[in-house]
């Protein structure tokens, strides 16, 4: 359990944020640049002393300005992965990895050196110097180094932001593996929604130094009233699914979720019963009053229109319920008028089978 | 080119004086550079100016100042002489002290430049990995600033071979004791028929300085590669 409450002022910027993060799993601090998320991370790590605040980790007070408590960063045991890796240039990859391990308290639990090298695929890099590594490799070494310091909490400050798309794709699966292997609470700062989808269990939504909303990711993703999320082009509900059938002949995968089923273009490599999380982007969901026929779309789902929320000048966000599952649809204001849409109406949600982003194993 | 025994003596003395001066001033110079680069305290600018004084004050004035402080009647030289029997004026040690004061700012500047170019993020990373202050200084800061220290030391050594004004004022011009290369050259030019000796010693002086600078460059590159720089 991590409790954070901070107040801090910079020139032209005030941070006043509080949130809790229960136990193991990834809590994403999400928001635009300059919203204060990296400042929060630095304060939790102890690298920044806020004007006022409290940080409690697993019952131990790391910071309490009211009582004058401020544990030094080197004794907080919070592993940090920085955006720029910050590997020690004069040490080999192996000695970088061992730097934290050598200084970890005796008896501190955590994966061993060989295990981490295996997990992050670092075996071939051990004798090399950081300068010769690619950005993705550097970030993987930084992950290993932080994990090997046997921390009680992992802090990740936009670890993929400095990488190009290809490198991000290379490192992201390692991050997911590390999350599953570490068994630690992780605070993950990012402004990339796909990283949130792939990794996060909980979301703390930040804007201009304040917490807009906090909670389980799926619950927040289904809310149409959070402009920071809903205004984005890639906004949409996150749906927890289970693989029901793999139809190799037709090239389709059938997924079950609470309240219905989705047919998507086949995702090889998933066995029946596997669980995954899909982001159903609001702009990929259309709405009809009658079930259309002779349509290329596979997914025609009966739904109830719950709410209509303005989203920009000409568009609105519709919140639909399919059984207990919430889905968002982005349509033009004109469509609302044309169809006479009103909350409470029964509608059909239409979804193309190729509309899904794979958000990672849930 | 063959040097006479007296000429060899001047070369040997120059090397000894410059070497000792670097030994004496290196540690304080690193400390002062550290304080100037990282410290925030009132009087920092004043300390900065004081450290750099030998670069702008006439060397003779530095020598005179040392004479006032470290002379056998001086506030520091007096007790040193009375209590420990240590006399600095007119000795090789005195020549080394005068040279050390003159080259001190060279080392400070070089070390400080190295320190300021060091990414403080690396030290922050070491902190989060559990390294306390002394630990991270020894394992991160010091190795990364070592090129600056090395460059400063070699430059100071090369410059120290040729220190004239402060040495002659404080330690005088005693063959075999304080007569270093530049003093020997000066004496040679002042004595009739000394032109050949002056030329030989000038050539030696020139060669040593050049070798020193080349060595500094070479070692700096080696060290840079060891530190993982391109």
Short mmCIF file of N, CA and C in Angstrom, two decimals, chain A residues 45-47 72-75 77-80 82 84-91 96 99-101 103-104 129 131 145-146 149, chain B residues 119-133 135-141 143-144 224-230:
data_model
loop_
_atom_site.label_atom_id
_atom_site.label_comp_id
_atom_site.label_asym_id
_atom_site.label_seq_id
_atom_site.Cartn_x
_atom_site.Cartn_y
_atom_site.Cartn_z
N UNK A 45 10.43 9.23 -4.77
CA UNK A 45 11.79 8.68 -4.74
C UNK A 45 12.66 9.40 -3.72
N UNK A 46 12.27 10.64 -3.37
CA UNK A 46 13.06 11.42 -2.42
C UNK A 46 14.03 12.37 -3.09
N UNK A 47 14.00 12.42 -4.43
CA UNK A 47 14.93 13.27 -5.16
C UNK A 47 14.45 14.72 -5.20
N UNK A 72 16.21 9.62 3.41
CA UNK A 72 17.09 9.87 2.26
C UNK A 72 16.77 8.89 1.14
N UNK A 73 16.91 9.34 -0.11
CA UNK A 73 16.58 8.46 -1.25
C UNK A 73 17.32 7.13 -1.18
N UNK A 74 18.60 7.17 -0.72
CA UNK A 74 19.39 5.93 -0.71
C UNK A 74 18.88 4.94 0.33
N UNK A 75 17.99 5.39 1.23
CA UNK A 75 17.44 4.44 2.20
C UNK A 75 15.95 4.17 1.99
N UNK A 77 14.65 2.65 -0.70
CA UNK A 77 14.48 1.41 -1.46
C UNK A 77 13.34 1.53 -2.46
N UNK A 78 13.36 2.65 -3.17
CA UNK A 78 12.46 2.84 -4.29
C UNK A 78 13.31 2.79 -5.57
N UNK A 79 13.18 1.74 -6.35
CA UNK A 79 13.93 1.65 -7.59
C UNK A 79 13.35 2.61 -8.62
N UNK A 80 14.21 3.34 -9.31
CA UNK A 80 13.72 4.31 -10.29
C UNK A 80 14.25 3.96 -11.68
N UNK A 82 14.62 5.87 -15.11
CA UNK A 82 14.48 7.21 -15.66
C UNK A 82 14.26 7.15 -17.17
N UNK A 84 15.84 8.73 -19.38
CA UNK A 84 17.12 8.70 -20.10
C UNK A 84 18.05 7.61 -19.57
N UNK A 85 17.49 6.57 -18.99
CA UNK A 85 18.22 5.36 -18.54
C UNK A 85 19.25 5.64 -17.43
N UNK A 86 20.12 6.64 -17.66
CA UNK A 86 21.13 7.02 -16.67
C UNK A 86 22.01 5.85 -16.23
N UNK A 87 22.46 5.09 -17.21
CA UNK A 87 23.42 4.03 -16.89
C UNK A 87 24.78 4.68 -16.62
N UNK A 88 25.57 4.05 -15.76
CA UNK A 88 26.89 4.60 -15.46
C UNK A 88 27.82 4.29 -16.63
N UNK A 89 28.33 5.33 -17.30
CA UNK A 89 29.07 5.10 -18.55
C UNK A 89 30.41 4.39 -18.33
N UNK A 90 30.96 4.49 -17.10
CA UNK A 90 32.29 3.91 -16.88
C UNK A 90 32.20 2.45 -16.42
N UNK A 91 30.99 1.93 -16.29
CA UNK A 91 30.83 0.54 -15.85
C UNK A 91 30.24 -0.31 -16.97
N UNK A 96 26.81 -2.32 -13.98
CA UNK A 96 25.63 -1.47 -13.80
C UNK A 96 24.53 -2.25 -13.10
N UNK A 99 25.24 -2.85 -9.46
CA UNK A 99 25.46 -1.68 -8.61
C UNK A 99 24.45 -1.64 -7.46
N UNK A 100 23.18 -1.80 -7.81
CA UNK A 100 22.14 -1.77 -6.78
C UNK A 100 22.12 -3.05 -5.95
N UNK A 101 22.39 -4.16 -6.63
CA UNK A 101 22.37 -5.46 -5.95
C UNK A 101 23.38 -5.49 -4.81
N UNK A 103 24.34 -3.13 -3.05
CA UNK A 103 23.99 -2.21 -1.98
C UNK A 103 22.63 -2.54 -1.35
N UNK A 104 22.00 -3.60 -1.85
CA UNK A 104 20.70 -3.99 -1.29
C UNK A 104 20.90 -4.58 0.11
N UNK A 129 29.69 -1.81 -22.78
CA UNK A 129 29.55 -0.52 -22.12
C UNK A 129 28.26 0.13 -22.60
N UNK A 131 27.53 2.97 -23.70
CA UNK A 131 27.59 3.82 -24.89
C UNK A 131 27.29 3.05 -26.17
N UNK A 145 18.61 -3.06 -13.61
CA UNK A 145 19.37 -2.46 -12.53
C UNK A 145 18.46 -2.04 -11.37
N UNK A 146 17.33 -1.42 -11.72
CA UNK A 146 16.38 -0.98 -10.69
C UNK A 146 15.80 -2.19 -9.95
N UNK A 149 18.15 -3.92 -7.39
CA UNK A 149 18.42 -3.21 -6.14
C UNK A 149 17.46 -3.68 -5.05
N UNK B 119 26.80 14.79 -15.45
CA UNK B 119 25.34 14.75 -15.36
C UNK B 119 24.94 14.42 -13.92
N UNK B 120 24.33 15.38 -13.21
CA UNK B 120 23.94 15.10 -11.82
C UNK B 120 22.89 13.98 -11.73
N UNK B 121 22.24 13.72 -12.87
CA UNK B 121 21.28 12.63 -12.90
C UNK B 121 21.91 11.28 -12.58
N UNK B 122 23.19 11.13 -12.92
CA UNK B 122 23.86 9.86 -12.62
C UNK B 122 24.03 9.68 -11.12
N UNK B 123 24.34 10.78 -10.43
CA UNK B 123 24.47 10.69 -8.98
C UNK B 123 23.11 10.44 -8.33
N UNK B 124 22.06 11.05 -8.89
CA UNK B 124 20.71 10.79 -8.39
C UNK B 124 20.35 9.32 -8.58
N UNK B 125 20.74 8.77 -9.74
CA UNK B 125 20.47 7.36 -9.99
C UNK B 125 21.19 6.49 -8.97
N UNK B 126 22.45 6.84 -8.67
CA UNK B 126 23.21 6.08 -7.68
C UNK B 126 22.53 6.14 -6.30
N UNK B 127 21.98 7.30 -5.99
CA UNK B 127 21.26 7.45 -4.71
C UNK B 127 20.09 6.48 -4.64
N UNK B 128 19.29 6.44 -5.72
CA UNK B 128 18.11 5.58 -5.68
C UNK B 128 18.51 4.11 -5.64
N UNK B 129 19.77 3.82 -6.01
CA UNK B 129 20.24 2.43 -5.95
C UNK B 129 20.89 2.12 -4.61
N UNK B 130 20.82 3.06 -3.68
CA UNK B 130 21.26 2.78 -2.32
C UNK B 130 22.64 3.28 -1.97
N UNK B 131 23.26 4.12 -2.81
CA UNK B 131 24.61 4.61 -2.52
C UNK B 131 24.56 5.89 -1.70
N UNK B 132 25.22 5.87 -0.54
CA UNK B 132 25.32 7.05 0.32
C UNK B 132 26.31 8.05 -0.25
N UNK B 133 26.51 9.20 0.43
CA UNK B 133 27.33 10.28 -0.13
C UNK B 133 28.76 9.87 -0.49
N UNK B 135 30.03 6.86 -0.77
CA UNK B 135 29.95 5.76 -1.73
C UNK B 135 29.76 6.27 -3.15
N UNK B 136 28.79 7.16 -3.35
CA UNK B 136 28.56 7.59 -4.73
C UNK B 136 29.63 8.55 -5.22
N UNK B 137 30.30 9.25 -4.29
CA UNK B 137 31.43 10.08 -4.72
C UNK B 137 32.55 9.20 -5.27
N UNK B 138 32.84 8.12 -4.54
CA UNK B 138 33.96 7.26 -4.94
C UNK B 138 33.63 6.42 -6.16
N UNK B 139 32.37 5.97 -6.30
CA UNK B 139 32.06 5.03 -7.37
C UNK B 139 31.48 5.70 -8.62
N UNK B 140 30.97 6.91 -8.50
CA UNK B 140 30.37 7.56 -9.67
C UNK B 140 31.05 8.89 -9.97
N UNK B 141 31.04 9.80 -8.99
CA UNK B 141 31.52 11.15 -9.25
C UNK B 141 33.02 11.17 -9.58
N UNK B 143 35.26 8.77 -10.53
CA UNK B 143 35.68 8.21 -11.84
C UNK B 143 35.29 9.09 -13.01
N UNK B 144 34.11 9.69 -12.93
CA UNK B 144 33.64 10.48 -14.06
C UNK B 144 34.34 11.84 -14.15
N UNK B 224 39.06 8.76 -21.38
CA UNK B 224 37.74 8.97 -21.95
C UNK B 224 37.17 7.68 -22.50
N UNK B 225 38.02 6.91 -23.17
CA UNK B 225 37.55 5.64 -23.72
C UNK B 225 37.18 4.67 -22.61
N UNK B 226 38.00 4.67 -21.55
CA UNK B 226 37.72 3.82 -20.41
C UNK B 226 36.38 4.21 -19.78
N UNK B 227 36.07 5.50 -19.82
CA UNK B 227 34.82 5.97 -19.24
C UNK B 227 33.65 5.79 -20.20
N UNK B 228 33.92 5.23 -21.34
CA UNK B 228 32.83 4.97 -22.27
C UNK B 228 32.41 6.17 -23.08
N UNK B 229 33.38 7.03 -23.39
CA UNK B 229 33.02 8.17 -24.27
C UNK B 229 33.48 7.86 -25.68
N UNK B 230 32.87 8.52 -26.66
CA UNK B 230 33.23 8.21 -28.05
C UNK B 230 34.64 8.68 -28.38
#
